[in-house]
Coordinates of C-alpha atoms in Angstrom, one line a residue:
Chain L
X113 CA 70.8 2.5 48.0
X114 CA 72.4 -0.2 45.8
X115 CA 75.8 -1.1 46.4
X116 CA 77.6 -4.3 44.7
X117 CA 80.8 -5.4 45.4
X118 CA 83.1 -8.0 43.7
X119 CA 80.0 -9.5 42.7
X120 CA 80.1 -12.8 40.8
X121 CA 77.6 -15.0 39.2
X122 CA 78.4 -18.1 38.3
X123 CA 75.7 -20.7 37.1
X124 CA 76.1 -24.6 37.6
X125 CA 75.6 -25.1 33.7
X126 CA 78.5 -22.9 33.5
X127 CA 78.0 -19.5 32.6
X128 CA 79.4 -16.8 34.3
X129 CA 76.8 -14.0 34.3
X130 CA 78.4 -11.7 36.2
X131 CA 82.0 -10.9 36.6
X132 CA 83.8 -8.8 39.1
X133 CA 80.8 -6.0 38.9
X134 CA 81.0 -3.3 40.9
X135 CA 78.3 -1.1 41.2
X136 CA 76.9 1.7 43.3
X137 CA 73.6 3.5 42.8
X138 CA 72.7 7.0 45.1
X139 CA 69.2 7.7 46.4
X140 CA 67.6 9.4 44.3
X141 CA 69.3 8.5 40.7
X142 CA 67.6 7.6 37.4
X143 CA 70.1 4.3 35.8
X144 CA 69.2 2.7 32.6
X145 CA 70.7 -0.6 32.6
X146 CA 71.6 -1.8 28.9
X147 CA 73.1 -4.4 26.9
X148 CA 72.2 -7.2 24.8
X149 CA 70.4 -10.4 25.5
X150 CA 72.7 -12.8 27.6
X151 CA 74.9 -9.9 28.8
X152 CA 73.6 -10.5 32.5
X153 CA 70.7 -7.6 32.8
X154 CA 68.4 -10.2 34.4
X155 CA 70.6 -11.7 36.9
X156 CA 71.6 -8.3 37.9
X157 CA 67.8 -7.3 38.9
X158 CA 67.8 -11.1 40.3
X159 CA 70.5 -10.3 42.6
X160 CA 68.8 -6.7 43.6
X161 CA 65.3 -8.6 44.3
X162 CA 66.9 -11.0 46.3
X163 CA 65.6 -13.8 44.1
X164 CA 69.2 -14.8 43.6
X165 CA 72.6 -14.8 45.8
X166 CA 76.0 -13.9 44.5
X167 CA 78.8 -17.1 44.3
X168 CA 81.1 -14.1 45.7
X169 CA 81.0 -11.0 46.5
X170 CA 78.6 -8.8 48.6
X171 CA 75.0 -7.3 47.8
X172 CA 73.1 -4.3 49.6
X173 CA 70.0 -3.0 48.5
X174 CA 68.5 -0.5 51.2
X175 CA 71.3 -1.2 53.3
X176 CA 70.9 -5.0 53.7
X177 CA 72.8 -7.2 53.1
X178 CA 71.0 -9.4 50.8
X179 CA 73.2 -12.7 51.3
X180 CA 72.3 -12.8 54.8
X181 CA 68.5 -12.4 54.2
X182 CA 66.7 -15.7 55.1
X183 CA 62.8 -16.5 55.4
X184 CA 60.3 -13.8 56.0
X185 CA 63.5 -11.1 56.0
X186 CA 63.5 -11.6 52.3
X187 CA 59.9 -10.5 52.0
X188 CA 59.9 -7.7 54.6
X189 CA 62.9 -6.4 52.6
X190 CA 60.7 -6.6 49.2
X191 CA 58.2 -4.3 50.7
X192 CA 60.8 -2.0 50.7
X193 CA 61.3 -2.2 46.7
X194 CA 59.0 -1.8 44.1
X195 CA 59.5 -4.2 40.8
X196 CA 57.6 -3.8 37.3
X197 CA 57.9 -6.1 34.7
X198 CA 57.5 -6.6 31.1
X199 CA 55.0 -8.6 31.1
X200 CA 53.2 -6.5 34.1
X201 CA 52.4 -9.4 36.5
X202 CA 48.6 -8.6 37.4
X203 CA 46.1 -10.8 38.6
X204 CA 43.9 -11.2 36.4
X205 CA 40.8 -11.5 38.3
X206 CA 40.9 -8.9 40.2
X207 CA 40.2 -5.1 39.6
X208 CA 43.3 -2.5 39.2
X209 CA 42.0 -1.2 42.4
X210 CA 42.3 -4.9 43.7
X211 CA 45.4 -5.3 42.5
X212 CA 47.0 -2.3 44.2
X213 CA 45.6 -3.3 47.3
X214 CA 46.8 -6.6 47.5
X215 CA 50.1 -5.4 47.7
X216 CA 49.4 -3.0 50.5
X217 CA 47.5 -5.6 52.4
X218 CA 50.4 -8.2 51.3
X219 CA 52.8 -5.4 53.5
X220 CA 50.2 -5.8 56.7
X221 CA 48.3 -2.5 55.6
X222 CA 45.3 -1.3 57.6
X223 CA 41.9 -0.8 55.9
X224 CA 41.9 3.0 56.4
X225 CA 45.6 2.9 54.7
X226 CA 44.7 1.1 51.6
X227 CA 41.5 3.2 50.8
X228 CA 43.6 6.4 51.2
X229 CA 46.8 5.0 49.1
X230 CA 44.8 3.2 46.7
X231 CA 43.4 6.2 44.8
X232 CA 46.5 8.2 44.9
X233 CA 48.8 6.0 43.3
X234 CA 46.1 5.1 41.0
X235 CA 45.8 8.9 40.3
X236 CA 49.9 9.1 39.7
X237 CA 49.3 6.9 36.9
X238 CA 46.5 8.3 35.3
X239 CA 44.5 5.3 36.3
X240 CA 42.0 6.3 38.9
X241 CA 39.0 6.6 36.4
X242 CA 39.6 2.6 35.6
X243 CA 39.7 1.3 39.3
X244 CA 36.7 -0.9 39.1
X245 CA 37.9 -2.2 35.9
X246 CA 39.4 -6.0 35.5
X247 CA 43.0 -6.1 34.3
X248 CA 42.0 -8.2 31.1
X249 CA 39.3 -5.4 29.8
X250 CA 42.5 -2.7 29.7
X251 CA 45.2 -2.4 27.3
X252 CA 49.2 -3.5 27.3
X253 CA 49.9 0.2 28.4
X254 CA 47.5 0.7 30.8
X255 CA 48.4 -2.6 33.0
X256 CA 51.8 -1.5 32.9
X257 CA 50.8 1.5 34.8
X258 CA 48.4 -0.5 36.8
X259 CA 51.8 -2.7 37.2
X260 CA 54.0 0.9 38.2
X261 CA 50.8 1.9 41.0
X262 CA 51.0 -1.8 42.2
X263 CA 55.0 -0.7 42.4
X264 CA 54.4 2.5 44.3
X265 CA 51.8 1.5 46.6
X266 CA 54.1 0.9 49.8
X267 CA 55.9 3.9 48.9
X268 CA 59.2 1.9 48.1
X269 CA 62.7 3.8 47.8
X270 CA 63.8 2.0 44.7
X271 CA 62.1 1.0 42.0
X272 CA 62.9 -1.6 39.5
X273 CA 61.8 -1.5 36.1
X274 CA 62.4 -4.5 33.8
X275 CA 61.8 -4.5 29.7
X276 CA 58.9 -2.4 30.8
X277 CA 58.2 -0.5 27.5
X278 CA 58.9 -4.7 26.0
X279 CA 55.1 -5.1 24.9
X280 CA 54.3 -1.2 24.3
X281 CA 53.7 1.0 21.1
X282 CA 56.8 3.5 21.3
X283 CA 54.6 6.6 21.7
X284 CA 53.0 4.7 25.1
X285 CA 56.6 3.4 25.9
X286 CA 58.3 7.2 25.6
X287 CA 55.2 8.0 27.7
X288 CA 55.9 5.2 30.1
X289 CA 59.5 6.1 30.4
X290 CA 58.1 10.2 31.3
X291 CA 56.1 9.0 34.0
X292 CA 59.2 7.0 35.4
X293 CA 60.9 10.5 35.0
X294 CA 58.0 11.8 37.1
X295 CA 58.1 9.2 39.6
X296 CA 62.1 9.7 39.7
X297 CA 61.7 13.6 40.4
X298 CA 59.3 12.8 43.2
X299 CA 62.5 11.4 45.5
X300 CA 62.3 7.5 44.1
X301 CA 65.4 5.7 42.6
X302 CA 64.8 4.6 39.7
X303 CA 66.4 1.3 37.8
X304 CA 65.5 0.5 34.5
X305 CA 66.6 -2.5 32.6
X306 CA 66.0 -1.8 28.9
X307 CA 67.6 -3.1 25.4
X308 CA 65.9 0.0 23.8
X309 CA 68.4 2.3 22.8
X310 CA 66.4 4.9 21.0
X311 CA 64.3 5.8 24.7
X312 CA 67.9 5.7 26.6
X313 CA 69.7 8.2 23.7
X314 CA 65.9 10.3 23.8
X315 CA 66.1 10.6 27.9
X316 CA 69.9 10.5 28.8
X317 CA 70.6 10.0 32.4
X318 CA 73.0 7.7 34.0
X319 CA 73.6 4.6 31.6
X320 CA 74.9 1.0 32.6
X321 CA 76.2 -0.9 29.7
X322 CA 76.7 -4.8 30.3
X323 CA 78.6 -7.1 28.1
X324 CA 79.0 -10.6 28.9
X325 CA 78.8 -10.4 32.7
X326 CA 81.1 -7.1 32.9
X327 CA 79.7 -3.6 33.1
X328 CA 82.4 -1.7 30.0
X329 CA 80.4 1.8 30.5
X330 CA 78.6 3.9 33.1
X331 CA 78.3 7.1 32.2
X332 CA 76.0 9.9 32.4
X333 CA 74.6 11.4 29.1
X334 CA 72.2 14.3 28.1
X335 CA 68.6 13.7 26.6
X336 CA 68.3 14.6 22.6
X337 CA 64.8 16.4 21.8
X338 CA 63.7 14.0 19.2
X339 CA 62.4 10.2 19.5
X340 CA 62.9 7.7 17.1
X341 CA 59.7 5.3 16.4
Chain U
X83 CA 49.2 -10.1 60.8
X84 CA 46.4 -7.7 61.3
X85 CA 42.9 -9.0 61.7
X86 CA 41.5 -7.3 58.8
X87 CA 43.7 -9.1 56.1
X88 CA 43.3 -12.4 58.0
X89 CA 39.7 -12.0 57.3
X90 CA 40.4 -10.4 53.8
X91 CA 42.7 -14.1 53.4
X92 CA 40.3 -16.6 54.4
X93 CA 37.4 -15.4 52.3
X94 CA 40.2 -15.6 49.4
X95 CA 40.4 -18.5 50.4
X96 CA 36.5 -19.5 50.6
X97 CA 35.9 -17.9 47.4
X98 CA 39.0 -19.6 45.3
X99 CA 37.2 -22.9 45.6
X100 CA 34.8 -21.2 43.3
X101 CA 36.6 -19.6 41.1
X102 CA 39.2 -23.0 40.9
X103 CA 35.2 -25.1 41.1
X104 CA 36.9 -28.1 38.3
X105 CA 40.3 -28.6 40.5
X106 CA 38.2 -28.3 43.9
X107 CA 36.0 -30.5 42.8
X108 CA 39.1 -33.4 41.5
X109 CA 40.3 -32.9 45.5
X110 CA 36.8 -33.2 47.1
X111 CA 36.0 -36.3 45.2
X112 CA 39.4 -37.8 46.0
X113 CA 39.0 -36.8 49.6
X114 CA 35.6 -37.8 49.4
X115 CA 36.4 -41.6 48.8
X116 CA 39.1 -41.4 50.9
X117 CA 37.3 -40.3 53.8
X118 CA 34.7 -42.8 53.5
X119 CA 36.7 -45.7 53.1
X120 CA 38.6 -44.4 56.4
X121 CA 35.5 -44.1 58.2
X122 CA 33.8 -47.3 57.0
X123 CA 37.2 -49.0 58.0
X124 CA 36.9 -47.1 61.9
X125 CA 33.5 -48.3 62.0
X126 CA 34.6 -51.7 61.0
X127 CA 37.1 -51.9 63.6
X128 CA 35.0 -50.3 66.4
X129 CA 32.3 -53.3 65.6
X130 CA 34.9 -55.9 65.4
X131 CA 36.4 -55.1 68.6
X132 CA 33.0 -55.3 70.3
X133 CA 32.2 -58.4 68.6
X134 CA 35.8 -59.9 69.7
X135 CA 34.9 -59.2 73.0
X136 CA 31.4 -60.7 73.1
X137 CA 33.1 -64.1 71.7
X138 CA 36.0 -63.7 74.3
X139 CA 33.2 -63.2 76.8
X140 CA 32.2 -66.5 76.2
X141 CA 35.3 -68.2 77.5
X142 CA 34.7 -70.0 81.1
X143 CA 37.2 -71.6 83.6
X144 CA 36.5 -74.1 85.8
X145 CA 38.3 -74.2 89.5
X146 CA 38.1 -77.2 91.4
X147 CA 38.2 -77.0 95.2
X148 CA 40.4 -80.0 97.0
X149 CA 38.6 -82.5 98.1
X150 CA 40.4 -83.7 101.7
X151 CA 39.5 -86.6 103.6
X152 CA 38.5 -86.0 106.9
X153 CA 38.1 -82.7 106.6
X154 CA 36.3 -81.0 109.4
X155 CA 33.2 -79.0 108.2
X156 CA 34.5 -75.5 109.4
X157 CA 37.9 -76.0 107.9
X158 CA 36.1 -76.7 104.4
X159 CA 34.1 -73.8 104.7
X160 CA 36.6 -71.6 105.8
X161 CA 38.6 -72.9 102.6
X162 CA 35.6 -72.2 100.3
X163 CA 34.8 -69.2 101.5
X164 CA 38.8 -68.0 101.0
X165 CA 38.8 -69.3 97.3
X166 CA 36.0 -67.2 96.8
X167 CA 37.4 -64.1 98.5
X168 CA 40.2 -64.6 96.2
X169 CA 38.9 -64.7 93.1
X170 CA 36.7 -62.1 93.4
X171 CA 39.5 -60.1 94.4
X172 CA 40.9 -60.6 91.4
X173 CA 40.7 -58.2 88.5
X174 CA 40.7 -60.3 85.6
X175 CA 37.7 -62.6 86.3
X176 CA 34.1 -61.7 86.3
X177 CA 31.0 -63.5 87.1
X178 CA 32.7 -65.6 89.7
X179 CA 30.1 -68.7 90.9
X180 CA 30.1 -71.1 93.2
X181 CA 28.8 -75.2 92.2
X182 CA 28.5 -77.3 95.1
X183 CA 28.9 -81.1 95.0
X184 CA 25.2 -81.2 95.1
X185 CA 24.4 -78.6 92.4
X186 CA 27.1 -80.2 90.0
X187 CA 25.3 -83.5 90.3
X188 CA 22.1 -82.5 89.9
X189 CA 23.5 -80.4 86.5
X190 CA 24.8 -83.4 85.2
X191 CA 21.8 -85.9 86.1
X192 CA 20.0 -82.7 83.9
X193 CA 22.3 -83.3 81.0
X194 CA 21.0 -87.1 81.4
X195 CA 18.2 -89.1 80.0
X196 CA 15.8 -91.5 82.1
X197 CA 18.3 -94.3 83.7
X198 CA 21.1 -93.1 83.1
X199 CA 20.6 -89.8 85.0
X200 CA 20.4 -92.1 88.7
X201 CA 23.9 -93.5 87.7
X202 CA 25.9 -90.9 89.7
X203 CA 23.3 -92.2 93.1
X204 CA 25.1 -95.4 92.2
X205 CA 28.3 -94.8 92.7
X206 CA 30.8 -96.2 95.7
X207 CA 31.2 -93.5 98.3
X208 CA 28.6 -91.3 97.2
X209 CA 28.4 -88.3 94.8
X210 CA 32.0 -87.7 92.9
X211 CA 30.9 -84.6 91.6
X212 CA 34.0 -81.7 92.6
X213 CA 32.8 -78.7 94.1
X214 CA 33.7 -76.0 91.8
X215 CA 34.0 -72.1 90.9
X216 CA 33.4 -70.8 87.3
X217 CA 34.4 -67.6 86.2
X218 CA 34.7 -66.0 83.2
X219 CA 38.3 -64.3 82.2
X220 CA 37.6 -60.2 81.4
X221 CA 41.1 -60.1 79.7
X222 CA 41.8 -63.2 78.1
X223 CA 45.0 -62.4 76.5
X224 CA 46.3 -62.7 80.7
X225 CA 44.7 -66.1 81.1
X226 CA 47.3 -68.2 81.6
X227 CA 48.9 -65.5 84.0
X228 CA 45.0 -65.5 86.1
X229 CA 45.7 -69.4 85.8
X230 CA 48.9 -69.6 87.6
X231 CA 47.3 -66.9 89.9
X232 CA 44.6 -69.5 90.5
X233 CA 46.9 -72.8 90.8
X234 CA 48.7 -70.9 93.9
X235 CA 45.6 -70.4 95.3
X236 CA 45.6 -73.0 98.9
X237 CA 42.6 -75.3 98.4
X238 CA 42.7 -75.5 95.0
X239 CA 43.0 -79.2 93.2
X240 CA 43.2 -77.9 89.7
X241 CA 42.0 -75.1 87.0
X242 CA 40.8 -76.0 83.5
X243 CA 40.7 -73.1 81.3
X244 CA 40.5 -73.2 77.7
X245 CA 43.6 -72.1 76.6
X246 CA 43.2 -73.3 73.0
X247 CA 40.3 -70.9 72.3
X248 CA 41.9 -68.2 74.2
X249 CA 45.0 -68.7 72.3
X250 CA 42.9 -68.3 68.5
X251 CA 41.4 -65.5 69.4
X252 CA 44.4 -63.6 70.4
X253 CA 46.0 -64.8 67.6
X254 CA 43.1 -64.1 65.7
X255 CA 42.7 -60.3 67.2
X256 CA 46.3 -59.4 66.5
X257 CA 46.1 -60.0 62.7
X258 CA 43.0 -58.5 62.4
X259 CA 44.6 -55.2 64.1
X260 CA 47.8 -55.5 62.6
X261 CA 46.1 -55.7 58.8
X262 CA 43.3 -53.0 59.6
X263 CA 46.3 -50.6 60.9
X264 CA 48.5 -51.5 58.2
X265 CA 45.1 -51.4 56.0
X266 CA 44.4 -47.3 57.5
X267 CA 47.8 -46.3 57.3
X268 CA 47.8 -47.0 53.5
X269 CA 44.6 -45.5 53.2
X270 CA 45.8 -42.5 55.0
X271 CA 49.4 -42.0 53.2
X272 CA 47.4 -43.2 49.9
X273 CA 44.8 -40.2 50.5
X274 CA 47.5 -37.8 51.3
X275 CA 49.9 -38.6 48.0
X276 CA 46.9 -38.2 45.8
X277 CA 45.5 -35.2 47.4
X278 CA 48.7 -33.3 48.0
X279 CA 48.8 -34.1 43.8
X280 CA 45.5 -33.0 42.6
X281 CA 46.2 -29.9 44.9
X282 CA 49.6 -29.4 43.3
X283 CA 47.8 -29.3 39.8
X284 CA 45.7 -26.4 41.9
X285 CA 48.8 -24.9 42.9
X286 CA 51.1 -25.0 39.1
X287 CA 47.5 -23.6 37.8
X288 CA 47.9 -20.1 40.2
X289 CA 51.5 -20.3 40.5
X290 CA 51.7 -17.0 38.0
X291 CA 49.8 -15.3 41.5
X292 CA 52.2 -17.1 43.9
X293 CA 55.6 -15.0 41.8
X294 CA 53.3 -12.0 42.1
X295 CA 52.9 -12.3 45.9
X296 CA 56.6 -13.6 46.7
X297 CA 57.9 -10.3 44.7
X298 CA 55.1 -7.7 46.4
X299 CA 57.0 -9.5 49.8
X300 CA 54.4 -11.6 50.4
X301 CA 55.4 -13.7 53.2
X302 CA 55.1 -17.7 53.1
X303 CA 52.5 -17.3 56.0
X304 CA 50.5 -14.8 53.4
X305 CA 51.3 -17.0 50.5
X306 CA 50.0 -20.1 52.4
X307 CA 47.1 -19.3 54.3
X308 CA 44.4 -18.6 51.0
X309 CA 45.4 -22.1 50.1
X310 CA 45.1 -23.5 54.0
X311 CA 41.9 -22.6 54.2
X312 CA 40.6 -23.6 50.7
X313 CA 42.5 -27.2 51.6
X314 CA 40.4 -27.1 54.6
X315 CA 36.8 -25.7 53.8
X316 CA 37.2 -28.6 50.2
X317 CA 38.4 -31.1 53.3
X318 CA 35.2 -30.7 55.6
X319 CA 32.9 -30.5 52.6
X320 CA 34.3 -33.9 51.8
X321 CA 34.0 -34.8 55.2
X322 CA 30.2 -33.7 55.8
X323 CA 29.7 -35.8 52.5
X324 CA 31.2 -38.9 53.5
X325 CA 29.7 -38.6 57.6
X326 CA 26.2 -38.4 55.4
X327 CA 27.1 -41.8 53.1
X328 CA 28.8 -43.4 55.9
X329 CA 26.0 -42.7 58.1
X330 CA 23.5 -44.2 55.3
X331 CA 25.3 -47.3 54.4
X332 CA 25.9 -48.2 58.3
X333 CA 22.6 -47.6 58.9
X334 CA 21.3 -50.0 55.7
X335 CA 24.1 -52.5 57.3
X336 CA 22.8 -52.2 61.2
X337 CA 19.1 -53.1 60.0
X338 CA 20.4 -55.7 58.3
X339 CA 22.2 -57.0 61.0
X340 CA 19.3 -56.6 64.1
X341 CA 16.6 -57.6 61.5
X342 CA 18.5 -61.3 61.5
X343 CA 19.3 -60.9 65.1
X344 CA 19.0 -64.9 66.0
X345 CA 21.4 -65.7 63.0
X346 CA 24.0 -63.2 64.7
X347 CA 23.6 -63.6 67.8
X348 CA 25.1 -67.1 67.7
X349 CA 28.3 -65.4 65.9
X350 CA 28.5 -62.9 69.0
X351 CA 27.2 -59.8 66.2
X352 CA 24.3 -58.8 68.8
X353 CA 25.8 -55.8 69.7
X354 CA 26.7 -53.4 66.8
X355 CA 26.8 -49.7 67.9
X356 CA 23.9 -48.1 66.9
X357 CA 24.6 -45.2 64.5
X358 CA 22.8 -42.8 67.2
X359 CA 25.6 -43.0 69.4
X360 CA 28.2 -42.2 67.1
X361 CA 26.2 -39.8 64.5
X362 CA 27.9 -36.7 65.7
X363 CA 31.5 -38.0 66.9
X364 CA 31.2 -39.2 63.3
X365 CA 30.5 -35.8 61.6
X366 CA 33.4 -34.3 63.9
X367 CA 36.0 -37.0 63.1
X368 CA 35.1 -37.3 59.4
X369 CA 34.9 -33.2 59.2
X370 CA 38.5 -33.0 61.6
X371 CA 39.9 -35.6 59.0
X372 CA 39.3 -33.8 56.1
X373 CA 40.3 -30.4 57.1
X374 CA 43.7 -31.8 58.2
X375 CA 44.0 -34.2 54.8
X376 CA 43.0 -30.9 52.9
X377 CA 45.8 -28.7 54.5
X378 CA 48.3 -31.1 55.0
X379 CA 47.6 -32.1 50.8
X380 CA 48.1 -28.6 50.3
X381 CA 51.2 -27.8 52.4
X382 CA 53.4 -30.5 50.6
X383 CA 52.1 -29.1 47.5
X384 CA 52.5 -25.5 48.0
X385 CA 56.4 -25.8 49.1
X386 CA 57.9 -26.1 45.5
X387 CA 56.7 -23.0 44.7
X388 CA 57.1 -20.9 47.5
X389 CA 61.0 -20.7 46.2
X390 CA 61.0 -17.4 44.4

């Protein structure tokens, strides 16, 4: 599903974001992705949206290779991910359902496709009851779900989560994170980049830790039954 | 791309000059002025040409026929009558006429007063006046090659043309079109620079939507096609706009003109085209210009941030 090899980031003010990573994610896994700020979490979900290209080494997300992605291959191959952000990325105008849609219709959907995916990834969220509603009248937690439906709508394989739980109340963010869990059981891989700690330790899983461009731990830890606010 | 979501795209687009109604509005007045300074320029050209060709149509040359002693009658006439043949065969003269000796002296006793007008009866040998063709030159920027055309000509003595006045006016017509090109093309790459800028201000104000749709794998095509048609639909509004003003102040300008038709006419201005000729090409030109201004404007603008 995600395979890095060698991979180097160097930027042209000088900082080498990434060094020698090498990384491999199965169908089907849950990964946190931690480390501090400046330890190259960003560049790495750069270099898996194809918004960036390695100085050396090779990418392959879905089994492309992402370096020789050019033009309208680089969006065909984003229909095949789903990315959430921290600060959700809605349009503001338009209604959750709206919002949903447009990325089915931005993947060539047919009418009769949208108005039966629509509802049901609305309904994995919890969000169906709010589909008329306008992204501004809903609240931090709720657009991040209306940002995970938006995710799920063309039924990606991977799913990348960045900071997600970044402008959330822990209780919403430890719910956020279960749904993920949810989502994860359902078949999707799952990457989330997070500098919470406490969620990580409370759901276990596969952890990445990065630390100044190098990844110094990837292990795989058990949950702990309590959650720290 | 499926029909549905074309559809779905271009009333996006139709309804964002709505939603964006104070940055539409900065590109449809821009466009606006630009379009009708464009048009009022055509329409100056267009008129200027016509009235250039009515003052070249005034141009006259005079070919004299040889005038051989002894000449037998049949032989002149057969000369005559191939001069004539000639020049009518050729395509750069118009309204070719014939002045015999007799005519010619009679035009010139005409131009006399009392006395003076029986002076040419008095003269040795009879009437002096040549016999003569004019004609008038239909491209006058060729007349010197029509001349040499007309000097080769057996039977002829001499052509006077009036290369002077034929020189001005070419001279005179190839500023005029060099400075009203260079005057349109400025226009043009003026309008564009300042559209494709108040449409970039359009563009930074929704580029939060453009990341959205580059990272749902929204292709440039998808990206750009909202945006076309919003270009477009703000372009032909301008362009109705500016057909309607143009149409008023050309039409204020042609009464003016044809209500002082003696004082033009002796500057050649009697034949302006009348706005119902041109009314509709008008609308279709002004309308086709601003639609292409509007997307082109856009298209520059939209590149920088179609790089996600």
């Amino acid at each position: 599903m995600v395979d890095m090899k060698n991979v180097n980031v160097h930027y042209s003010s000088g900082v080498d974001a990434l060094v020698d990573v090498d990384l491999h994610i199965n169908d089907g896994e849950f990964v946190f992705i931690v480390g501090e700020s400046g330890a190259g979490k960003s560049t790495l979900m750069k270099l898996m949206l194809r918004e960036l290209t390695p100085s050396s080494g090779r990418v392959f997300v879905n089994g492309r290779n992402l370096s020789a992605l050019k033009g309208n291959k680089v969006a065909m191959f984003r229909r095949t991910i789903g990315v959430v952000f921290q600060e959700f990325r809605l349009i503001q105008d338009y209604t959750v359902y709206e919002n949903v849609a447009f990325a089915l219709r931005v993947a060539d959907s047919s009418n009769k496709t949208i108005r039966q995916r629509v509802p049901y990834v609305l309904n994995l969220v919890d969000m169906g009851p709010k589909a008329k509603h306008k992204i501004k009248e809903l609240s931090g937690g709720e657009q991040q779900r209306v940002a995970i439906a938006r995710a799920l709508a063309n039924d990606p394989g991977l799913l990348i989560v960045d900071e997600p739980t970044g402008n959330l109340d822990p209780k919403r963010s430890y719910e956020l994170v279960g749904l993920l869990k949810e989502i994860n059981r359902c078949g999707t891989t799952v990457v989330m980049i997070t500098h919470e700690h406490n969620l990580v330790r409370y759901f276990g899983g596969r952890i990445i830790n990065l630390d100044k461009g190098t990844i110094t731990f990837d292990e795989t830890i058990g949950g702990s039954d309590y959650y720290e606010e | 791309m499926r029909n549905n979501n074309v559809s779905y795209l271009v009333k996006k687009g139709v309804s964002s000059v709505w939603k964006n109604l104070v940055m539409s509005f900065a590109s449809f007045s821009i466009l606006l002025v630009s379009l009708l300074q464009v048009s009022i320029a055509v329409l100056f050209i267009l008129n200027a040409n016509i009235i250039m060709g009515n003052i070249e149509d005034t141009n006259q040359i005079a070919v004299f026929v040889e005038d051989i002693e002894n000449e037998s009658q049949a032989a002149h006439d057969k000369k005559v009558e191939h001069i004539r043949d000639v020049l009518n065969a050729n395509e750069n003269l118009t309204d070719v006429k014939y002045i015999s000796k007799e005519e010619a002296a009679q035009k010139w006793s005409e131009t006399m007063s009392g006395e003076a007008s029986e002076l040419i009866n008095m003269v040795p040998g009879g009437n002096p006046m040549p016999e003569t063709f004019t004609a008038r030159v239909t491209d006058i920027r060729n007349i010197r090659f029509t001349v040499s055309a007309i000097k080769s000509i057996e039977g002829v003595e001499q052509v006077n043309a009036p290369y002077d006045f034929a020189n001005a006016l070419v001279n005179i017509r190839n500023a005029f079109s060099l400075i009203i090109i260079a005057m349109l093309v400025v226009l043009i790459i003026v309008s564009i620079v300042v559209i494709s800028n108040t449409i970039r201000a359009s563009v930074f104000a929704r580029r939060n939507e453009i990341t959205i749709m580059k990272y749902v794998g929204a292709t440039n095509g998808f990206i750009k096609l909202p945006f076309f048609v919003e270009g477009c639909f703000v372009g032909m509004l301008a362009g109705a706009v500016s057909w309607g003003l143009t149409c008023f102040i050309y039409s204020s300008v042609f009464t003016l003109f044809t209500d002082n038709l003696t004082l033009w006419q002796m500057f050649g201005f009697f034949n302006l085209i009348p706005l119902a000729s041109i009314r509709w090409l008008l609308l279709l030109a002004n309308c086709t210009a601003g639609a292409l201004l509007g997307a082109v404007g856009t298209m520059i603008s939209m590149n920088k941030y179609l790089k996600v």
